[in-house]
mmCIF file of C-alpha atoms (C1' of nucleotides) in Angstrom:
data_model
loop_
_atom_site.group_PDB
_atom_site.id
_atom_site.type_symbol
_atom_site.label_atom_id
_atom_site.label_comp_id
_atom_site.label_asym_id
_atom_site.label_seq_id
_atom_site.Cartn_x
_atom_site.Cartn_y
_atom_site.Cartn_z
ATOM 1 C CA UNK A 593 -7.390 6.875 -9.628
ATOM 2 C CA UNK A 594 -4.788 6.686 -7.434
ATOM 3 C CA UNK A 595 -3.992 5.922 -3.183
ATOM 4 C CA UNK A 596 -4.482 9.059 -1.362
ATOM 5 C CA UNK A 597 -1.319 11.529 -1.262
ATOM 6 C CA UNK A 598 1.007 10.874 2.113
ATOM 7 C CA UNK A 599 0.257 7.009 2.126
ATOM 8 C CA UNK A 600 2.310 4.144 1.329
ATOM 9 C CA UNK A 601 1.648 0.612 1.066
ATOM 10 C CA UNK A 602 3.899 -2.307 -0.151
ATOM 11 C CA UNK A 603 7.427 -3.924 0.256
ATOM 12 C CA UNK A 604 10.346 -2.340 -1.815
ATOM 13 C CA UNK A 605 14.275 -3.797 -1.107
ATOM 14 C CA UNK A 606 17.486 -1.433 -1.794
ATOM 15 C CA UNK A 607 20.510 -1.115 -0.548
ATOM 16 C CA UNK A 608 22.191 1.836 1.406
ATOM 17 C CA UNK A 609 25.661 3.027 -0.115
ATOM 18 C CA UNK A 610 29.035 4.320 1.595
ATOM 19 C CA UNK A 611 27.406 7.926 1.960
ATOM 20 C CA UNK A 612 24.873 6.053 3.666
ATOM 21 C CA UNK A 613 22.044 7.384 1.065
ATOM 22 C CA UNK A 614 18.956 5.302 0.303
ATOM 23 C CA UNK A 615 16.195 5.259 -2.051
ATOM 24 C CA UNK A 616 13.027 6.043 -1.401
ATOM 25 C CA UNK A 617 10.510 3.948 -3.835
ATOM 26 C CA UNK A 618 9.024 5.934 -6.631
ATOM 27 C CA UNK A 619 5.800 5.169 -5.985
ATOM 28 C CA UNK A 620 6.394 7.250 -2.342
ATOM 29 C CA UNK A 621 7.765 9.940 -3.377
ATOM 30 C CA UNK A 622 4.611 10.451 -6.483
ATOM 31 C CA UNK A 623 2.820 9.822 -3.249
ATOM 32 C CA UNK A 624 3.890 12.653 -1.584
ATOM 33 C CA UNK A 625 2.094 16.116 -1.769
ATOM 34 C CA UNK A 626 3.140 19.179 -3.274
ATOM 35 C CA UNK A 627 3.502 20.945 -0.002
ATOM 36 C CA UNK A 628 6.302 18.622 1.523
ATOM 37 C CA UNK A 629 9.016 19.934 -1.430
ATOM 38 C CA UNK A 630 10.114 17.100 -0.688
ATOM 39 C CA UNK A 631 10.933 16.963 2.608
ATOM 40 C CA UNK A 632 11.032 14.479 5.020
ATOM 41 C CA UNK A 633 11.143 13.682 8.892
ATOM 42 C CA UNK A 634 13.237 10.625 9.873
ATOM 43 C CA UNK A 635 13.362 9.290 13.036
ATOM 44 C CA UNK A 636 13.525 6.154 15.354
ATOM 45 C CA UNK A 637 10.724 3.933 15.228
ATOM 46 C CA UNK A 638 9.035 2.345 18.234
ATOM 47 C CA UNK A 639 10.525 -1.468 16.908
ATOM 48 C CA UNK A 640 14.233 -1.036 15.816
ATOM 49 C CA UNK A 641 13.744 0.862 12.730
ATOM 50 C CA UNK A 642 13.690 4.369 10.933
ATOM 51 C CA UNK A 643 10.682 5.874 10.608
ATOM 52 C CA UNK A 644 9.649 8.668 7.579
ATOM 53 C CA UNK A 645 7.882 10.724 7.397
ATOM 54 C CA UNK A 646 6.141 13.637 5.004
ATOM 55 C CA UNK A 647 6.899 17.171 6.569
ATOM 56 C CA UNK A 648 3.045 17.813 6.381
ATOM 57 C CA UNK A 649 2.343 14.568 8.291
ATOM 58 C CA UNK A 650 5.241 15.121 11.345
ATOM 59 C CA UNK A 651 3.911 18.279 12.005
ATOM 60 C CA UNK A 652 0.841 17.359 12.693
ATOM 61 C CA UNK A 653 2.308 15.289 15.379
ATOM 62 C CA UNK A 654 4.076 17.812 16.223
ATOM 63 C CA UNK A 655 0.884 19.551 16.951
ATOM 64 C CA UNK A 656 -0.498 16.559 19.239
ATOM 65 C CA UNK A 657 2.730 16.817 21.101
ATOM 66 C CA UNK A 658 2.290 20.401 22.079
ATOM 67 C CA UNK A 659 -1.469 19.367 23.386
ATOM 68 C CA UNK A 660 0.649 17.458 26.420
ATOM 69 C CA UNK A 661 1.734 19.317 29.425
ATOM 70 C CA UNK A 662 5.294 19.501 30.690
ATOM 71 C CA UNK A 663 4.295 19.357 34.005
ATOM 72 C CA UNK A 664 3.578 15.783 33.772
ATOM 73 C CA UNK A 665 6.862 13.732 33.997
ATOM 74 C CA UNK A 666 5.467 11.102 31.492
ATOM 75 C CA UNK A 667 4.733 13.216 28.759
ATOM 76 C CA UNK A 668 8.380 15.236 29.146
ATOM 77 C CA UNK A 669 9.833 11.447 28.612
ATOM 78 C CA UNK A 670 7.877 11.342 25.914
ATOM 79 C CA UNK A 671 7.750 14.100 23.786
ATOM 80 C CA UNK A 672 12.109 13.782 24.225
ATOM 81 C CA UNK A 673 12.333 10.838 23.128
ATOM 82 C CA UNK A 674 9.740 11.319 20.631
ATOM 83 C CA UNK A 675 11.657 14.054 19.218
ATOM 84 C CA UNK A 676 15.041 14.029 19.947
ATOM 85 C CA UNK A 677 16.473 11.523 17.132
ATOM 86 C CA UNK A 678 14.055 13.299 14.675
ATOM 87 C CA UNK A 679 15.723 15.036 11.915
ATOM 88 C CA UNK A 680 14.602 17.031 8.438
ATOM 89 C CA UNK A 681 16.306 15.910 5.123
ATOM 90 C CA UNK A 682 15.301 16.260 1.474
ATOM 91 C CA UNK A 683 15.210 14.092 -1.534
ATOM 92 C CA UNK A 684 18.202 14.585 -3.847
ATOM 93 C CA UNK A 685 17.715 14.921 -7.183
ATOM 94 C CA UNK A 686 17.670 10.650 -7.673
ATOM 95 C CA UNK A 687 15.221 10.543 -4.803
ATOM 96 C CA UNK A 688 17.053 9.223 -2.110
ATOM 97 C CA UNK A 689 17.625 10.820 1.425
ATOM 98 C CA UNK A 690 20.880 9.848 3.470
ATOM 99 C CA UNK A 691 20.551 8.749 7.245
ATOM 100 C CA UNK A 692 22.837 9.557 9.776
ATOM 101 C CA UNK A 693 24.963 7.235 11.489
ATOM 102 C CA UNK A 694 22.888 7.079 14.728
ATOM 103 C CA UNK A 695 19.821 5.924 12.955
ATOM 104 C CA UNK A 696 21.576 3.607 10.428
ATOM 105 C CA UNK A 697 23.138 1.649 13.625
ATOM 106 C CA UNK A 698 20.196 1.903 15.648
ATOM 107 C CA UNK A 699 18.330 -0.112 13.483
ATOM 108 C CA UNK A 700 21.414 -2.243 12.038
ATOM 109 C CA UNK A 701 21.232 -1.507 8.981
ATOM 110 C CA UNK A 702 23.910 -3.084 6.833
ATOM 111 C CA UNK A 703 24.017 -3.156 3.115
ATOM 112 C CA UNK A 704 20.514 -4.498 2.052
ATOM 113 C CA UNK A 705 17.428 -2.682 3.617
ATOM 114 C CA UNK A 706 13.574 -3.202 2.949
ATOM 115 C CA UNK A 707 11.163 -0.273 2.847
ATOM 116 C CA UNK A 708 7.602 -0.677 3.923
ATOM 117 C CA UNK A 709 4.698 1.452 3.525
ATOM 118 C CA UNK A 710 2.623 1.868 6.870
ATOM 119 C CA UNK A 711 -0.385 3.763 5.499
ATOM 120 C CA UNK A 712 0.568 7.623 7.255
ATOM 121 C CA UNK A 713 4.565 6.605 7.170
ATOM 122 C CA UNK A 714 7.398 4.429 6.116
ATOM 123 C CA UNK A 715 9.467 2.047 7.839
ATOM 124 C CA UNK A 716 12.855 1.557 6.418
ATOM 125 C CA UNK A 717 14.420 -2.187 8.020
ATOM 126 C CA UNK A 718 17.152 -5.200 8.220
ATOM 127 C CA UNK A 719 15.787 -7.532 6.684
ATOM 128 C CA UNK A 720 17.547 -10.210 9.071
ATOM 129 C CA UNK A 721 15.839 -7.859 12.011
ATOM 130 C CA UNK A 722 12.514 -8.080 10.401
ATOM 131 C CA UNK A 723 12.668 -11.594 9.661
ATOM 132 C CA UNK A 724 13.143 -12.304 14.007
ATOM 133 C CA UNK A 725 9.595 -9.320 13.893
ATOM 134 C CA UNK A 726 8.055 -11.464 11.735
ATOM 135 C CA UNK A 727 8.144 -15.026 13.618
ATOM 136 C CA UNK A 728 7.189 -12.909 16.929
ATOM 137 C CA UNK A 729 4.039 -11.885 14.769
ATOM 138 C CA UNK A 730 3.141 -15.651 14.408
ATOM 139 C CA UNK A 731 3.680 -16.733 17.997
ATOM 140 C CA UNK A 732 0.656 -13.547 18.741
ATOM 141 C CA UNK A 733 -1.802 -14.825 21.333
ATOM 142 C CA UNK A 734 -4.833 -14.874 19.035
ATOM 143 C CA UNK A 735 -7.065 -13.196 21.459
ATOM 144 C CA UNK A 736 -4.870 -9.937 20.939
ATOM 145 C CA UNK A 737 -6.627 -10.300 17.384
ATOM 146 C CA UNK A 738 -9.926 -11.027 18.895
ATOM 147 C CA UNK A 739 -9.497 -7.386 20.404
ATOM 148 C CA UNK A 740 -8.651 -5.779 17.022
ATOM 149 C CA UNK A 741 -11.351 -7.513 15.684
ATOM 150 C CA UNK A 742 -13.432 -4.939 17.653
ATOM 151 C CA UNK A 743 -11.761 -2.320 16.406
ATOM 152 C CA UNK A 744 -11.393 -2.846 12.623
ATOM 153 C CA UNK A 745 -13.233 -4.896 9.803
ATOM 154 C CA UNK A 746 -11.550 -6.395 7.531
ATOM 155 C CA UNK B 1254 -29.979 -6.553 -15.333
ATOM 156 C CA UNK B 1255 -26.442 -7.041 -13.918
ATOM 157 C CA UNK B 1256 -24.936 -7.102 -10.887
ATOM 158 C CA UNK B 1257 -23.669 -4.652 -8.314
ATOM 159 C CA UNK B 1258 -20.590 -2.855 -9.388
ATOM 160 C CA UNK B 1259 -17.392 -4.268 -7.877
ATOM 161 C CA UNK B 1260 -19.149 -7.373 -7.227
ATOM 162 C CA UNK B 1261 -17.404 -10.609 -8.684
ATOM 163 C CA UNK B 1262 -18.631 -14.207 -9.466
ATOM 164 C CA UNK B 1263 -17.588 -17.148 -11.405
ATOM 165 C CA UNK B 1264 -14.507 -18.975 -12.250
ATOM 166 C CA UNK B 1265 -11.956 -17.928 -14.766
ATOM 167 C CA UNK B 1266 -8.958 -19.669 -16.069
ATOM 168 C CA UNK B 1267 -6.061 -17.656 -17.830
ATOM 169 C CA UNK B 1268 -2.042 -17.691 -18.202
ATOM 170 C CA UNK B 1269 0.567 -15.737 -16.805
ATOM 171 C CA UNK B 1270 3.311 -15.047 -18.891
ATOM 172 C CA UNK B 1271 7.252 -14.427 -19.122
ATOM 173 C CA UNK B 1272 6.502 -10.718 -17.857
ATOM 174 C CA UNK B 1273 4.329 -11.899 -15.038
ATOM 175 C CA UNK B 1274 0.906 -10.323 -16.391
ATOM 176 C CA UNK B 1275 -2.215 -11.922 -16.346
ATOM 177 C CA UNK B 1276 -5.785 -11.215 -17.820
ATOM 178 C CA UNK B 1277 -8.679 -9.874 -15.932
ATOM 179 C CA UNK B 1278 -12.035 -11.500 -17.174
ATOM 180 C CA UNK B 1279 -13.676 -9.369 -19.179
ATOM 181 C CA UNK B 1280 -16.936 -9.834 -17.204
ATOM 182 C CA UNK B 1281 -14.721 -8.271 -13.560
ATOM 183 C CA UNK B 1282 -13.755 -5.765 -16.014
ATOM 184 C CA UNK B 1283 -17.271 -4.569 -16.406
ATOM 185 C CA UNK B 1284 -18.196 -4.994 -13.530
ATOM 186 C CA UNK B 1285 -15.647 -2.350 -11.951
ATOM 187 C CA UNK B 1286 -17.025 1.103 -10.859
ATOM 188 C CA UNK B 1287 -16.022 3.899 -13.123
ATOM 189 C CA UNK B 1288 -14.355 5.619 -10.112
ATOM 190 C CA UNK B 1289 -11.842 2.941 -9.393
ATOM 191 C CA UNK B 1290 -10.355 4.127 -13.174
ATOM 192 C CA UNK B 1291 -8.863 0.735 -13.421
ATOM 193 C CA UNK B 1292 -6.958 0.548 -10.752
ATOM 194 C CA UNK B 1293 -6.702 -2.091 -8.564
ATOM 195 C CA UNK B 1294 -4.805 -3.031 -5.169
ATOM 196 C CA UNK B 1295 -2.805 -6.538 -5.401
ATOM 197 C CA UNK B 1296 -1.662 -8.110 -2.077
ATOM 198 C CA UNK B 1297 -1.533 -11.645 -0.379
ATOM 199 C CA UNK B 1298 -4.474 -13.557 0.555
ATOM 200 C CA UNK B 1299 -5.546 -15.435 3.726
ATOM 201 C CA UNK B 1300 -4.572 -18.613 1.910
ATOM 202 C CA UNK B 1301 -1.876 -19.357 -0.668
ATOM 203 C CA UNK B 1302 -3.362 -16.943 -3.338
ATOM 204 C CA UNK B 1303 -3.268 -13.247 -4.825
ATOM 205 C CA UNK B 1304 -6.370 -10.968 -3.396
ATOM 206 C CA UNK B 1305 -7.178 -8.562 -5.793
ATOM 207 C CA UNK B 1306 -9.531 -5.322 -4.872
ATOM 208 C CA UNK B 1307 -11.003 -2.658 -6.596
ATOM 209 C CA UNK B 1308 -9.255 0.636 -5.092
ATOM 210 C CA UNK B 1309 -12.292 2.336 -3.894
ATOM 211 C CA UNK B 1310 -13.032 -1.081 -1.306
ATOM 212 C CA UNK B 1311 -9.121 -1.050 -0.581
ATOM 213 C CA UNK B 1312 -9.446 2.534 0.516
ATOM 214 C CA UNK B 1313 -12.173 1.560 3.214
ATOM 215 C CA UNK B 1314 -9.423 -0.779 4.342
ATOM 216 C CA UNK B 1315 -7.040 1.604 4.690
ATOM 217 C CA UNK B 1316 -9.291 4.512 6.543
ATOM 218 C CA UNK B 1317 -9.348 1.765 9.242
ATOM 219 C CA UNK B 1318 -6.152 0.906 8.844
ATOM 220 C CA UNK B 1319 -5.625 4.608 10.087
ATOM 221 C CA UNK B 1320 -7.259 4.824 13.300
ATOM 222 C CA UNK B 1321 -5.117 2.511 14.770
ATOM 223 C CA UNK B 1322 -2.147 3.887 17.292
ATOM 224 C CA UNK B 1323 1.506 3.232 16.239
ATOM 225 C CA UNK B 1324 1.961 3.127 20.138
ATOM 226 C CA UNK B 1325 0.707 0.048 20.357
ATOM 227 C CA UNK B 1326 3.139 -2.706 18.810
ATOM 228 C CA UNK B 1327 0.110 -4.841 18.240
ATOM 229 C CA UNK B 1328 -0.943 -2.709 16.241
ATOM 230 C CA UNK B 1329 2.254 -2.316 14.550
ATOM 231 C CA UNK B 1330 2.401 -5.605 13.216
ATOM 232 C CA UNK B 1331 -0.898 -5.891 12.034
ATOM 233 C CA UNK B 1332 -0.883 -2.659 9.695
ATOM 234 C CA UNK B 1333 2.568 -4.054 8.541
ATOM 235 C CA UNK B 1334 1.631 -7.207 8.321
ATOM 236 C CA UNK B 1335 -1.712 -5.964 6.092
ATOM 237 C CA UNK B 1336 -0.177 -4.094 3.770
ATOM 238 C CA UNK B 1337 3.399 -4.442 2.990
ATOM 239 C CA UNK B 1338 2.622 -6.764 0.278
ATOM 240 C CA UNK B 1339 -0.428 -4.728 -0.998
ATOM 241 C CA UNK B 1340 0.810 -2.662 -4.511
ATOM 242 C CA UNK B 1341 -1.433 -0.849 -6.602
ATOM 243 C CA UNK B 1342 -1.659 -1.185 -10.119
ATOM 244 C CA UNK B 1343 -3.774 -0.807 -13.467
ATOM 245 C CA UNK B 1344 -5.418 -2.666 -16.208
ATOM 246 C CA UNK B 1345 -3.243 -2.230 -19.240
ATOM 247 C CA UNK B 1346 -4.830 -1.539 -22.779
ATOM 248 C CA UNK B 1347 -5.715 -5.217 -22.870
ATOM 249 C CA UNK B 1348 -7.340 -5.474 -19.410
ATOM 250 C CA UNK B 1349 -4.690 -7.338 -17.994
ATOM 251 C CA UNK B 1350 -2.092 -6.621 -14.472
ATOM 252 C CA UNK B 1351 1.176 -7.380 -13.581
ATOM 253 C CA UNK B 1352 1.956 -9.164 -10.631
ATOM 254 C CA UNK B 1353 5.222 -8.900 -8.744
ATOM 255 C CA UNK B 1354 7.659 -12.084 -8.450
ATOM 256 C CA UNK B 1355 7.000 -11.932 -4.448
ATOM 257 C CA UNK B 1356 3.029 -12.353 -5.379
ATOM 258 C CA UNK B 1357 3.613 -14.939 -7.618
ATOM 259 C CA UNK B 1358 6.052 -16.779 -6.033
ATOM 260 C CA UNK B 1359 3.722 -16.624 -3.151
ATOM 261 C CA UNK B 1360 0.772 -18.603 -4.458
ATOM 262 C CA UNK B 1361 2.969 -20.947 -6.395
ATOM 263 C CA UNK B 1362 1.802 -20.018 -9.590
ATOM 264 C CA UNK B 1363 3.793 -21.309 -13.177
ATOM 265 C CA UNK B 1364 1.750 -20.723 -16.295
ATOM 266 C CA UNK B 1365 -1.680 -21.376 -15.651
ATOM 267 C CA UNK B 1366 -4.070 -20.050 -12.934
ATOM 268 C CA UNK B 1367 -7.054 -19.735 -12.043
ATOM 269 C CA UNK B 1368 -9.334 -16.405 -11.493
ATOM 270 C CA UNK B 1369 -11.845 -16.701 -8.853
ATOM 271 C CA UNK B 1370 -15.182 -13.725 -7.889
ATOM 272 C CA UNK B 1371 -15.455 -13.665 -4.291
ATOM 273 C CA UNK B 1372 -18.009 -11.614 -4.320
ATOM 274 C CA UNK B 1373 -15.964 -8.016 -3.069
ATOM 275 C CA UNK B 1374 -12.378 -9.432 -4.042
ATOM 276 C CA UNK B 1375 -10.969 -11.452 -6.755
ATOM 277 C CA UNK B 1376 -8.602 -14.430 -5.740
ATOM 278 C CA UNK B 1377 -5.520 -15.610 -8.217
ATOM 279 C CA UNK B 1378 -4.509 -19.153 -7.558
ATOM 280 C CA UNK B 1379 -2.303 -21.639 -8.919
ATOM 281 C CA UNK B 1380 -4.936 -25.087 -9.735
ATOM 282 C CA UNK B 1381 -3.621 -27.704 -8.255
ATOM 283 C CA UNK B 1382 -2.600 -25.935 -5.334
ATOM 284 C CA UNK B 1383 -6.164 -24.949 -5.207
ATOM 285 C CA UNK B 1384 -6.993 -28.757 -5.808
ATOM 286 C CA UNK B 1385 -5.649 -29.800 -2.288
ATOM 287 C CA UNK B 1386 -7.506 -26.514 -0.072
ATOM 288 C CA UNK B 1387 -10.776 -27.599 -2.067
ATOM 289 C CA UNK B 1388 -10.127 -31.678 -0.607
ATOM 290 C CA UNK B 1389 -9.376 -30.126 2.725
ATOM 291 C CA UNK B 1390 -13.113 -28.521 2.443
ATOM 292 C CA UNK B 1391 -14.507 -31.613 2.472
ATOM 293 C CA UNK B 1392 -13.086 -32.784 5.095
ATOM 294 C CA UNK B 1393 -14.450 -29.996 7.638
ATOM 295 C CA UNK B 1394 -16.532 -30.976 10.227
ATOM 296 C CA UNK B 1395 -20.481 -30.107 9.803
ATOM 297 C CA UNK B 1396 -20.505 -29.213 12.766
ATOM 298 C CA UNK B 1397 -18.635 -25.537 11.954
ATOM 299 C CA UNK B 1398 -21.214 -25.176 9.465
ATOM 300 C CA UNK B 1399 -23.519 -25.010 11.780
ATOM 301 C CA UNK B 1400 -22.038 -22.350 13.932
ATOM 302 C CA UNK B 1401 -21.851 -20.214 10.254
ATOM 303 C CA UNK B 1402 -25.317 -20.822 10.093
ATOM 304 C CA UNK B 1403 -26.508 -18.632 12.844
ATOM 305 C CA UNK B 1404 -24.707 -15.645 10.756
ATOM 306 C CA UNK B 1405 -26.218 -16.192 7.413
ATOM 307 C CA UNK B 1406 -29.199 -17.353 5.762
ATOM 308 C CA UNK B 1407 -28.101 -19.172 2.116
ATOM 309 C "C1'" DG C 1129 44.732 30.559 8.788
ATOM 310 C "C1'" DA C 1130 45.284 25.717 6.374
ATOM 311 C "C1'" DA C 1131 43.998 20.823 6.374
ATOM 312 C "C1'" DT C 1132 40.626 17.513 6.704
ATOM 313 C "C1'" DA C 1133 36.174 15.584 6.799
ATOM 314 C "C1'" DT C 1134 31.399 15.891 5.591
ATOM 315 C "C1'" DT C 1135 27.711 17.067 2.776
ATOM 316 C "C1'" DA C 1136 25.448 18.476 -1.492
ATOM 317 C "C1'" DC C 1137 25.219 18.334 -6.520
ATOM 318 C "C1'" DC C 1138 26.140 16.383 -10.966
ATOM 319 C "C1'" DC C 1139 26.557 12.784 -14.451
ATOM 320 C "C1'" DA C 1140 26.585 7.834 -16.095
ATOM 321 C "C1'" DC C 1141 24.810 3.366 -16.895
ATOM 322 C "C1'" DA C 1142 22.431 -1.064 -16.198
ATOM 323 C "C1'" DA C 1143 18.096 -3.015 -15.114
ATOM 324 C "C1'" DT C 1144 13.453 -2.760 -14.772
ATOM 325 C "C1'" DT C 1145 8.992 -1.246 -15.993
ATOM 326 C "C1'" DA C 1146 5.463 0.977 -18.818
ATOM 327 C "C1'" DC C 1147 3.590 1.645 -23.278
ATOM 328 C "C1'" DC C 1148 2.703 0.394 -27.872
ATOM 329 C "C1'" DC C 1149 1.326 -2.640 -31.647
ATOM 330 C "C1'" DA C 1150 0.289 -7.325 -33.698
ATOM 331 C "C1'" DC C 1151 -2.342 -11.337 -34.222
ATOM 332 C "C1'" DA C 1152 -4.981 -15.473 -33.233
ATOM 333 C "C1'" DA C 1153 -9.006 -17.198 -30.921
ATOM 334 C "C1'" DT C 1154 -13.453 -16.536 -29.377
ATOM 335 C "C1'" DA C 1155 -17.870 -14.475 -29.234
ATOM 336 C "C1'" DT C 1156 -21.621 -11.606 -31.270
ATOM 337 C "C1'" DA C 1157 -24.445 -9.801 -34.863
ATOM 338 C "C1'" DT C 1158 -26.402 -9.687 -39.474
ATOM 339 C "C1'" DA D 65 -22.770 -18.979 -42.440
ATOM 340 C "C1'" DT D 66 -20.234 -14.978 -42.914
ATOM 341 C "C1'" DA D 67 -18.732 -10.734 -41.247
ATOM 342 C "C1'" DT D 68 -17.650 -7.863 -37.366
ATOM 343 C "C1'" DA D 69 -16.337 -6.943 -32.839
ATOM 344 C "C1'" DT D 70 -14.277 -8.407 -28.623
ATOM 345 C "C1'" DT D 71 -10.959 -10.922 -25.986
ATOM 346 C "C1'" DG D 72 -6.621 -13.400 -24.709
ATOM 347 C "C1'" DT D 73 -1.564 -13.786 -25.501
ATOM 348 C "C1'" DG D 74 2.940 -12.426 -27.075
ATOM 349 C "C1'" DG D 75 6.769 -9.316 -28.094
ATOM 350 C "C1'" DG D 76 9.432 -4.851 -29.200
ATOM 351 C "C1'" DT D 77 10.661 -0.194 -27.966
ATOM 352 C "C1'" DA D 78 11.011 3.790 -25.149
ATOM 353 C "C1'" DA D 79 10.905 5.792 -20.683
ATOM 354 C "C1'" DT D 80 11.723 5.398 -15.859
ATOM 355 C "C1'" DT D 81 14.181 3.890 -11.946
ATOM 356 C "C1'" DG D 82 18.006 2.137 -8.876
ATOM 357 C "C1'" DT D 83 22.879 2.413 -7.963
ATOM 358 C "C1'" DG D 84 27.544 3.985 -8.150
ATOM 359 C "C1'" DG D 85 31.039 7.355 -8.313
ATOM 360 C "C1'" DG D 86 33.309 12.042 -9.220
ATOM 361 C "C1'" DT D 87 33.615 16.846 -8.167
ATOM 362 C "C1'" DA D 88 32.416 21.141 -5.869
ATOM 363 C "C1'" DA D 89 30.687 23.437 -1.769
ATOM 364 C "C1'" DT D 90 30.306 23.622 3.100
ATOM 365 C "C1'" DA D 91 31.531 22.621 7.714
ATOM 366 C "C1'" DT D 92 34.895 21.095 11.274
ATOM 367 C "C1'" DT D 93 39.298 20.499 13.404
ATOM 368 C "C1'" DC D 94 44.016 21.620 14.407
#
DNA sequence: GAATATTACCCACAATTACCCACAATATAT
DNA sequence: ATATATTGTGGGTAATTGTGGGTAATATTC
C-alpha cells in the first residue's frame, strides 16, 4: 500500500547547483501520476518559497481561477499574481527540475535547500528562512489552534 | 478473541541498531489490517518520541489535512508543521522499520527503546527519557483529571 | 551573419538505501 | 523434555539515489 498519487509528506535536504537544478525526492516523483509525464508547475508560494506542483493538480486550480470574474478588481489582483511567476518544467532524466533566477532569489535560496511535502504540493525552502517560520509558529496565539480544532481532528 | 485491527496495547522493549532499524512486536504486527500491506507512516510525536500509524488511519489524517486553504498562513504552518517529518515506510522480512537520523535524534534514542500501544498509534521512546515524562505524571494536579472525567467513563 | 549565453542531454561516481541470508534466543507444540 | 516454529538481531551485497561536470542543441545578442 502506498500514499495516494500527487501527495507528499516529509522533510528531504539537497542542494541547488550552478545551473541552478534541484532534486526532487524520489519518493515525489514515484508519487506522481502517470498523466503529469512528469511535469511540473513552479511558482511563488504565499511565505517566501517555491511552490510545485503536479501538472494535473495546477490545473485544477487553474480551473477555480477561471470560476472568478474579472470584473471584480480583487480577483484580477489575484489571479495575476497567482499566475504570473508560474512556470512549466520537466524532470530531467536524474529527476531534478531547474528554477529560474526570479524564484531562486525570491525565496533566497543559496546552496543548501529543504524540500517539504504539503499533502497536494511541495515547498522547496532556506533553511535559515524556515528556521525564522518556524519560531513564528511557536509564538502562535493558541486560540488560532482552538479554531482549527473545529475544523480538523487530529 | 482478539482485538480490533490496528488497535495497539502493551509495552515492548527492543534495540535499534547501527542501521537505525528497530523491531515491531510481533503482537502490533498481527494486529495490522491486511490493507495497510505493512506499511506504516513514521513522524514526530506530541512529546519527545516517534508516532507510528498504520497507513490506512494516517490517510484519514491527511483527507483533513486537505480541506484546509493554503490562503490562510495559519493554516500553512500547521499542515507543514504536521507532516514534514511524517515518512512512510514498511516492515522488512523480519517485521522490523527504519527510522531516519532526524526521528531518532529527535526522541533521544541510543540502543535501547521502548515500544509503547496507544491504542490507534504506536509511540517509540528512549527509557529514561520516558522515566522523567512518567515522574512529571505524577505530579499533575487531580484536579485536571477531573475536567477529563466529564469526557470519558474508565 | 557570427559570437555568446542559456538550456537540454548524457555520462560518471560516491553515498545511501533496500534486499537478502544467517543465526541465536524465545516461544509453542508434541 | 525434546523438537519445531517463531521472533529478535546482525551483517553482506546489489540496486537506487544524489550530485557534479562535459558536450551538444537551442536561443539571444551584437
Amino acid at each position: 500500500m502506498t500514499l495516494n498519487k500527487n501527495t507528499f509528506i516529509g522533510e528531504y535536504s539537497y542542494t541547488i547547483d550552478a545551473k541552478g537544478r534541484i532534486n526532487i525526492p524520489s519518493k515525489f516523483r514515484n508519487s506522481l501520476s502517470k498523466d503529469n509525464k512528469s511535469s511540473l508547475v513552479v511558482t511563488r508560494g504565499m511565505d517566501k518559497c517555491v511552490w510545485v506542483y503536479p501538472l494535473i493538480v495546477w490545473k485544477s486550480i487553474e480551473d477555480e481561477l477561471r470560476k472568478l470574474s474579472s470584473l471584480s478588481s480583487i480577483n484580477r489582483s489575484f489571479i495575476r499574481n497567482t499566475v504570473r511567476h508560474a512556470s512549466i518544467t520537466k524532470l530531467d532524466k536524474q529527476g531534478r527540475i531547474s528554477l529560474n533566477q526570479n524564484l531562486i532569489s525570491f525565496s533566497s535560496i543559496t546552496k543548501n535547500a529543504l524540500i517539504i511535502g504539503m499533502v497536494n504540493k511541495i515547498e522547496i525552502w532556506d533553511p535559515s528562512y524556515l528556521l525564522k517560520i518556524d519560531n513564528n509558529f511557536n509564538d502562535i496565539d493558541s486560540t488560532q489552534f482552538d479554531e482549527l480544532s473545529d475544523k480538523i481532528i487530529l
